[in-house]
Every structure is written in C-alpha cells, then in structure tokens.
N, CA, C and O of each residue as an XYZ file, in Angstrom:
468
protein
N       0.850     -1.160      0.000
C       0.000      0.000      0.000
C       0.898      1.227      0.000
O       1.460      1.531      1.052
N       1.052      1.847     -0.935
C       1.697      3.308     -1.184
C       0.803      4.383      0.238
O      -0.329      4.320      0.718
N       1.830      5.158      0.470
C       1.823      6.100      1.565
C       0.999      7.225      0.540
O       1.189      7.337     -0.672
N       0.084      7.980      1.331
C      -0.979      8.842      0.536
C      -0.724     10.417      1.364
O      -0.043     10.405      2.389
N      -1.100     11.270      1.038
C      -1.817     12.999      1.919
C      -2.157     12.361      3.176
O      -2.971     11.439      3.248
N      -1.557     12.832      4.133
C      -1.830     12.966      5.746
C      -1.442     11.450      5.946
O      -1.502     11.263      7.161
N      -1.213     10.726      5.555
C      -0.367      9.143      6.388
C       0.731      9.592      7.083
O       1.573     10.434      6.769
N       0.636      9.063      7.857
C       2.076      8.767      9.121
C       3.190      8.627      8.563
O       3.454      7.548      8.032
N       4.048      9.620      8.551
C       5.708      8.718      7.770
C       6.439      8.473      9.007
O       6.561      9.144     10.031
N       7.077      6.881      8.505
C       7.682      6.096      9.270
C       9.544      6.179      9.359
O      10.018      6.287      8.228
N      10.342      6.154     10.200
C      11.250      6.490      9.755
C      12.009      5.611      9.033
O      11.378      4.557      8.956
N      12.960      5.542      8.520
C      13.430      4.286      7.861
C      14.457      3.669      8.980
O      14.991      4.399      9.815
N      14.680      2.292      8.920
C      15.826      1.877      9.460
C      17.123      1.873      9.145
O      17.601      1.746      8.017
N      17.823      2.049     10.406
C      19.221      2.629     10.157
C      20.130      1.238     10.547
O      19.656      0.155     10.891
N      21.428      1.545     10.410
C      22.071      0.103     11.200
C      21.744     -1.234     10.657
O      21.746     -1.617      9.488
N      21.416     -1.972     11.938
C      20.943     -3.527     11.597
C      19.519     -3.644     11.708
O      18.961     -4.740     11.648
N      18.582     -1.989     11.952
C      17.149     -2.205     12.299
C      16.859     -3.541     10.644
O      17.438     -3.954      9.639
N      15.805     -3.649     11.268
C      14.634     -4.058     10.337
C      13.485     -2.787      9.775
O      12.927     -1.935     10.465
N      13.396     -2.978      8.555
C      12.392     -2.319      8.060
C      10.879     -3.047      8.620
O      10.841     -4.277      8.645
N       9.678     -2.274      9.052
C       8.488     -2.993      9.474
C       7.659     -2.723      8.069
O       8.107     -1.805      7.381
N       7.018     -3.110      7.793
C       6.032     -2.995      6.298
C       4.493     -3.929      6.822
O       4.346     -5.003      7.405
N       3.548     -2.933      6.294
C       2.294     -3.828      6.391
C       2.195     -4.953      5.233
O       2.830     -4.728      4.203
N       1.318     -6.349      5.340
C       1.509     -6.967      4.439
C      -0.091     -6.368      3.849
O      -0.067     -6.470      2.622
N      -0.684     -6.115      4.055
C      -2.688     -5.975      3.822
C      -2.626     -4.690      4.274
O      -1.786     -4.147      4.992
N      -4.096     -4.070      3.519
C      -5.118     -3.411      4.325
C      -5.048     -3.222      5.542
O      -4.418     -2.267      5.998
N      -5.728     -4.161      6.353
C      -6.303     -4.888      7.275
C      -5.143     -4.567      8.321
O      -5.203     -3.676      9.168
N      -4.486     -5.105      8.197
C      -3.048     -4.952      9.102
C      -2.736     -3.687      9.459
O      -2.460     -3.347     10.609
N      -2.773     -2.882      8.392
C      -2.953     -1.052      8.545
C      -3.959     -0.571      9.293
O      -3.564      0.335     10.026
N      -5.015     -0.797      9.393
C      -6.167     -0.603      9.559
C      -5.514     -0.648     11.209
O      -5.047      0.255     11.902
N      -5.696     -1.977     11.451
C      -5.509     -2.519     13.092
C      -4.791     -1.725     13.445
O      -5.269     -0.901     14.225
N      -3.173     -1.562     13.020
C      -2.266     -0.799     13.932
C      -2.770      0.923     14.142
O      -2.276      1.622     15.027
N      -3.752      1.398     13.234
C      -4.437      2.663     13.759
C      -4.857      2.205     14.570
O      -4.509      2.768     15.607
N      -5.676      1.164     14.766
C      -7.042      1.060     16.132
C      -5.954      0.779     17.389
O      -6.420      1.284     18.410
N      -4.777      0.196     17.617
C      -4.029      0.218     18.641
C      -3.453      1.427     19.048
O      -3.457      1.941     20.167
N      -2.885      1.875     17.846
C      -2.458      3.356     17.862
C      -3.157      4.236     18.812
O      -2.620      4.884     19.711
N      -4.618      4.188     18.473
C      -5.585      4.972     19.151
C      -5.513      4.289     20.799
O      -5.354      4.992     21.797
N      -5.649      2.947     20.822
C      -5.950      2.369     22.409
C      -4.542      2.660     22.820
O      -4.609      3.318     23.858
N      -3.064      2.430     22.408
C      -2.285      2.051     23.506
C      -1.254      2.360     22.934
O      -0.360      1.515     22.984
N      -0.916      3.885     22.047
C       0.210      4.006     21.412
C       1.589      3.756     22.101
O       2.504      3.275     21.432
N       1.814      4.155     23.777
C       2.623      3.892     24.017
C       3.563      2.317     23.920
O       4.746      2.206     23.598
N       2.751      1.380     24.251
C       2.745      0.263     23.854
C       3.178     -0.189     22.357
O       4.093     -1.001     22.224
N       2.751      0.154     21.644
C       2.755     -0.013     20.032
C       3.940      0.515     19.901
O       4.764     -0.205     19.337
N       4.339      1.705     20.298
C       5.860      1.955     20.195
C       6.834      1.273     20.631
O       7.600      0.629     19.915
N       6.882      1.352     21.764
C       7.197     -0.014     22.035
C       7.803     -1.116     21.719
O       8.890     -1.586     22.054
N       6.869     -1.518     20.951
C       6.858     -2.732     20.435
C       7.512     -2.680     18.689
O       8.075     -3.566     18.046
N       7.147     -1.239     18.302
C       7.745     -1.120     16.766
C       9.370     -1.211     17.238
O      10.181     -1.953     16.684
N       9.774     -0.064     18.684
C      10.974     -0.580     18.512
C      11.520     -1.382     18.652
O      12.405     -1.509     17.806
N      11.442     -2.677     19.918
C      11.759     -3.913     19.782
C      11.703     -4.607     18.645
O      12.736     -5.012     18.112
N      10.398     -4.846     18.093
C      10.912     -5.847     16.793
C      11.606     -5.107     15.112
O      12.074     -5.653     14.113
N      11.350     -3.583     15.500
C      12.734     -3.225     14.575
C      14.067     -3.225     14.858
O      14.848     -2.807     14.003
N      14.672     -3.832     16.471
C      15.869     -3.688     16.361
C      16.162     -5.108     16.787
O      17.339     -5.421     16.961
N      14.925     -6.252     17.025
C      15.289     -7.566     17.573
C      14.101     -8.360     17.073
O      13.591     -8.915     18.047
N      13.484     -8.628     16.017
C      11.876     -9.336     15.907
C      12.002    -10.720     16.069
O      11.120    -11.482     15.672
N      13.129    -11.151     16.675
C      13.097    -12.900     17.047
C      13.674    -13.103     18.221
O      13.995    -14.225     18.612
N      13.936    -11.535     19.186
C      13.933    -11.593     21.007
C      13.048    -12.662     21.263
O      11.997    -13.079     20.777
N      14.157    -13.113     22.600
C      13.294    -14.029     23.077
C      13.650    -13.635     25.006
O      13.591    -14.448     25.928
N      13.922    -12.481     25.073
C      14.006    -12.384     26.551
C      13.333    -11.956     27.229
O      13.501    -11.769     28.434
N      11.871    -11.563     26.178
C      10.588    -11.631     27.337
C       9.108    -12.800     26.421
O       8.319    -12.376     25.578
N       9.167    -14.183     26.943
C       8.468    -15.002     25.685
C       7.070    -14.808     25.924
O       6.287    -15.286     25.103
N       6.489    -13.983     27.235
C       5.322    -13.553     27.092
C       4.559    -13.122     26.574
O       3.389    -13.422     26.335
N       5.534    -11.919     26.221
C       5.353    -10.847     25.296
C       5.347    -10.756     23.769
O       4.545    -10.146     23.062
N       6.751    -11.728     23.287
C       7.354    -11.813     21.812
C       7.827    -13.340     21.996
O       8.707    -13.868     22.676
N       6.851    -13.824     21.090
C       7.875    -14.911     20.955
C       6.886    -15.649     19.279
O       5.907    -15.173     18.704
N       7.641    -16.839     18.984
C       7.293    -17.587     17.521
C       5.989    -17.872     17.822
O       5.826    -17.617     19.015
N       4.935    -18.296     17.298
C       3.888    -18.642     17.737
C       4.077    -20.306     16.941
O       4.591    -20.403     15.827
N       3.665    -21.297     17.578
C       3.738    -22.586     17.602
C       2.505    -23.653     16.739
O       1.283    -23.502     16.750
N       3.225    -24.621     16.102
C       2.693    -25.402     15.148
C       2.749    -25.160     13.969
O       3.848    -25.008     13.436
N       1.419    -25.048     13.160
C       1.348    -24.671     12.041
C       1.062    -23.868     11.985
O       0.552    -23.643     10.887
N       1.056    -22.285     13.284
C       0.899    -21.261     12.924
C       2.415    -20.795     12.946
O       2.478    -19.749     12.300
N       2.990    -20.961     13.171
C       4.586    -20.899     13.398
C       5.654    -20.552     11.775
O       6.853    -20.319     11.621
N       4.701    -20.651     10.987
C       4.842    -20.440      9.423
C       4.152    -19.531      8.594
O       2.967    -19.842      8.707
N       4.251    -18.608      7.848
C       3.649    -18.360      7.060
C       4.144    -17.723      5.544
O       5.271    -17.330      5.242
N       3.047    -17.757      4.795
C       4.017    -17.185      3.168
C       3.734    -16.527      3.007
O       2.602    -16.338      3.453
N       4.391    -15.358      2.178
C       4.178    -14.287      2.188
C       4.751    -13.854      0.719
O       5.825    -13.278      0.891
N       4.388    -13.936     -0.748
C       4.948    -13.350     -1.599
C       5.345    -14.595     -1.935
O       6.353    -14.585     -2.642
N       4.864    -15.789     -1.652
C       5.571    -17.229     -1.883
C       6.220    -17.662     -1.347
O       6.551    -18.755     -1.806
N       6.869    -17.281     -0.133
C       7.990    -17.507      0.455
C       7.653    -17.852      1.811
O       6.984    -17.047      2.459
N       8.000    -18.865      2.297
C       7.783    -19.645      3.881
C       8.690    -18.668      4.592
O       9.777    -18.406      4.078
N       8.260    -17.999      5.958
C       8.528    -17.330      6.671
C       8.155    -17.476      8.042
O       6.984    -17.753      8.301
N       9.080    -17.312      9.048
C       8.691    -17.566     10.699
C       7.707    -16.677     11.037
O       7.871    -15.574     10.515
N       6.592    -16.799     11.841
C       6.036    -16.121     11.904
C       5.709    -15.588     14.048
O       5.355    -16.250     15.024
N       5.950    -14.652     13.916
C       5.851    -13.970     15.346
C       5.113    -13.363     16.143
O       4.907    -12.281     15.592
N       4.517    -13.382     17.220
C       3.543    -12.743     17.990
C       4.566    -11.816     18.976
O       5.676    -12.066     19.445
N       3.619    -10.549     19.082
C       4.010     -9.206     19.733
C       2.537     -9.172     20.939
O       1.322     -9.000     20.839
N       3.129     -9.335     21.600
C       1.559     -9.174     22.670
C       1.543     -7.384     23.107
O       2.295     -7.081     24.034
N       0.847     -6.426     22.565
C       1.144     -4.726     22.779
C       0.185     -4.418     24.132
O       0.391     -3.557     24.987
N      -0.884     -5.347     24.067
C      -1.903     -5.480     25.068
C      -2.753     -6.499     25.307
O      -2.991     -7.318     24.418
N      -3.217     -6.566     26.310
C      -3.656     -7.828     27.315
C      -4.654     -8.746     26.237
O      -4.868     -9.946     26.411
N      -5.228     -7.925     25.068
C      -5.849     -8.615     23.750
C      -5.401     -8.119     22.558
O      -5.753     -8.579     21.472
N      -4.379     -6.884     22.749
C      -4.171     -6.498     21.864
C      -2.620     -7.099     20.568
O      -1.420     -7.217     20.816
N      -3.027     -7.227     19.878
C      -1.758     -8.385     18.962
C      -0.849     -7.880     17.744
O      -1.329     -7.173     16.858
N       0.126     -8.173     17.749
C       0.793     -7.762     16.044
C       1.240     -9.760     15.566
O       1.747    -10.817     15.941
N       0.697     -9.194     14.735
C       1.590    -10.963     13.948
C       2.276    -10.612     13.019
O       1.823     -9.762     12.252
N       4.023    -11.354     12.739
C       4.343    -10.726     12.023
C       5.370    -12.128     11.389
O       5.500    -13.210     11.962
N       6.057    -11.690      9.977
C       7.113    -12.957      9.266
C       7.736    -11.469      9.280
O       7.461    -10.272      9.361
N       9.237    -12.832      9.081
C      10.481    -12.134      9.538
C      11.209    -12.883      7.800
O      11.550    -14.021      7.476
N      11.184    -11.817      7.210
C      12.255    -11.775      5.923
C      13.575    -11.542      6.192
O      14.066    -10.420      6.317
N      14.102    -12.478      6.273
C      15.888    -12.307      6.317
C      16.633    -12.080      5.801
O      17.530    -11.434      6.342
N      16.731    -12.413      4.604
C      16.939    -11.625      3.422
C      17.032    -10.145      3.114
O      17.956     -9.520      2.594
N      15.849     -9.730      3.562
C      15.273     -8.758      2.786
C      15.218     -7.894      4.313
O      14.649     -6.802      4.299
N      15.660     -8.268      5.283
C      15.840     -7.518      6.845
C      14.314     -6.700      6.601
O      14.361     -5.472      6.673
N      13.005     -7.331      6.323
C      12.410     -6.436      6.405
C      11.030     -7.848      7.333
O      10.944     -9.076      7.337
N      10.343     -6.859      7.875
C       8.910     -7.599      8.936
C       8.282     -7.031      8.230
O       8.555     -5.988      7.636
N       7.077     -7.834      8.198
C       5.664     -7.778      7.334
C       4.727     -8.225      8.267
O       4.758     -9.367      8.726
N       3.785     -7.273      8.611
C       3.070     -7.183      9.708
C       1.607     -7.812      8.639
O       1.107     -7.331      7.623
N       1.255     -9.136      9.478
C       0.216     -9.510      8.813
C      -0.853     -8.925      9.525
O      -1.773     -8.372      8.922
N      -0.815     -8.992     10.657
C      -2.272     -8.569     11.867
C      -1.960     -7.883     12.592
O      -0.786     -7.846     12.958
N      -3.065     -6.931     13.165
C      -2.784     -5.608     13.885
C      -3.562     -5.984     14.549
O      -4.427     -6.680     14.017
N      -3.649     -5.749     15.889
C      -5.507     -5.702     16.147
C      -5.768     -5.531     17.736
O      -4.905     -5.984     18.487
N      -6.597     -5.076     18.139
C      -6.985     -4.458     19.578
C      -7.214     -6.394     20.255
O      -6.718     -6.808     21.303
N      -7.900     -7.059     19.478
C      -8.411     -8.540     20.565
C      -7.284     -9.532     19.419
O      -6.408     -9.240     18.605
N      -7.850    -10.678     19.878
C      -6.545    -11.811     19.477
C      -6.982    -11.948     18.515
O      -8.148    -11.553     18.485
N      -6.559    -12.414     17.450
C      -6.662    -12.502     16.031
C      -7.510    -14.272     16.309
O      -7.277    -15.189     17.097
N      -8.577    -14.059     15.159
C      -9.321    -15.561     15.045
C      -8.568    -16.695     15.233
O      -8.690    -17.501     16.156
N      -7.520    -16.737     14.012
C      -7.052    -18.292     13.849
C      -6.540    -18.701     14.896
O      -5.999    -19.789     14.697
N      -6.401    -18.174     16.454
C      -5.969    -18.589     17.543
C      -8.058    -18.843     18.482
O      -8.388    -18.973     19.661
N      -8.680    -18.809     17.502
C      -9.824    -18.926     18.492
C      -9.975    -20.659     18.631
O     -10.829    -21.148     19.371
C-alpha cells in the first residue's frame, strides 16, 4: 500500500534495524485502532521488533507462535512467523524476511486474532 496525503511517515531503518512494512489493508487498519488504544505500547513494540523481531528475553510478550501457525508465506515464500503481545488482547503478527531484513506485519488488532480462536 503506497503512503498517501496525511499518512504517518515512518522512519526508515538505520544500522541492523529491520524495516516494518504492512503486508494488507487490514493490518494497517488494526495498527491505527491500537495506535488509538495504547500508542505507548505499540511503540514499544515497533521498537523492539525493529531492532530484535526474534527476542526471546521476554516469551510472554514476543515470541514464535507454535505449530502450524509458526509459518507463514508471504509473496511465496515460507517465513517464521511472530507474535508481539502490545496489550492484554491487543496483537501484532508478524514474518520475519531475512533476506530482505524487512517484517511484514500480517495482523494488527486491539483482541486476538481468530485463527488462535
């Protein structure tokens, strides 16, 4: 999704950050509605998984999510896929391109995303 009049510019990553990128809509969408509930949080959390998105020294919070959700493709490509807990329902899911040092935020969202219902 191309950046439009009045969107948020993001800064770019410097160093060894990771670039964050939405993969959908949808994913955009959500991280406004968190934005709005718990920006501090959401920050947060953009900076951790732009400077570490496969920390594992708090697994409460960030960690792989397990099984066959533990995968996903993205552009064709099998990718790890990660949970960001920003709030007590609130979620980021994200694949980690290694390659391409860039995160692709599949889900944003104030409550837990379905496929965990």
């Amino acid at each position: 999704m191309s950046p439009k009049r009045g969107d948020r510019a993001a800064p770019p990553p410097v160093g060894d950050e990771y670039d964050l990128r939405f993969a959908g809509a949808e994913a955009a969408a959500g991280w406004e509605d968190l934005s709005r509930q718990a920006a501090g949080n959401l920050r947060r959390a953009f900076e951790k998984i732009r400077s570490a998105p496969r920390a594992t020294d708090s697994p409460d919070r960030q960690h792989r999510l397990k099984g066959a959700l533990g995968t996903g493709t993205f552009k064709g490509q099998g990718l790890e896929r990660w949970q960001y807990e920003v709030t007590g329902g609130g979620r980021l899911w994200y694949l980690v391109d290694e390659a391409t040092r860039t995160v692709w935020i599949t889900y944003a969202g104030t409550g837990h995303p379905k496929a965990t219902d």
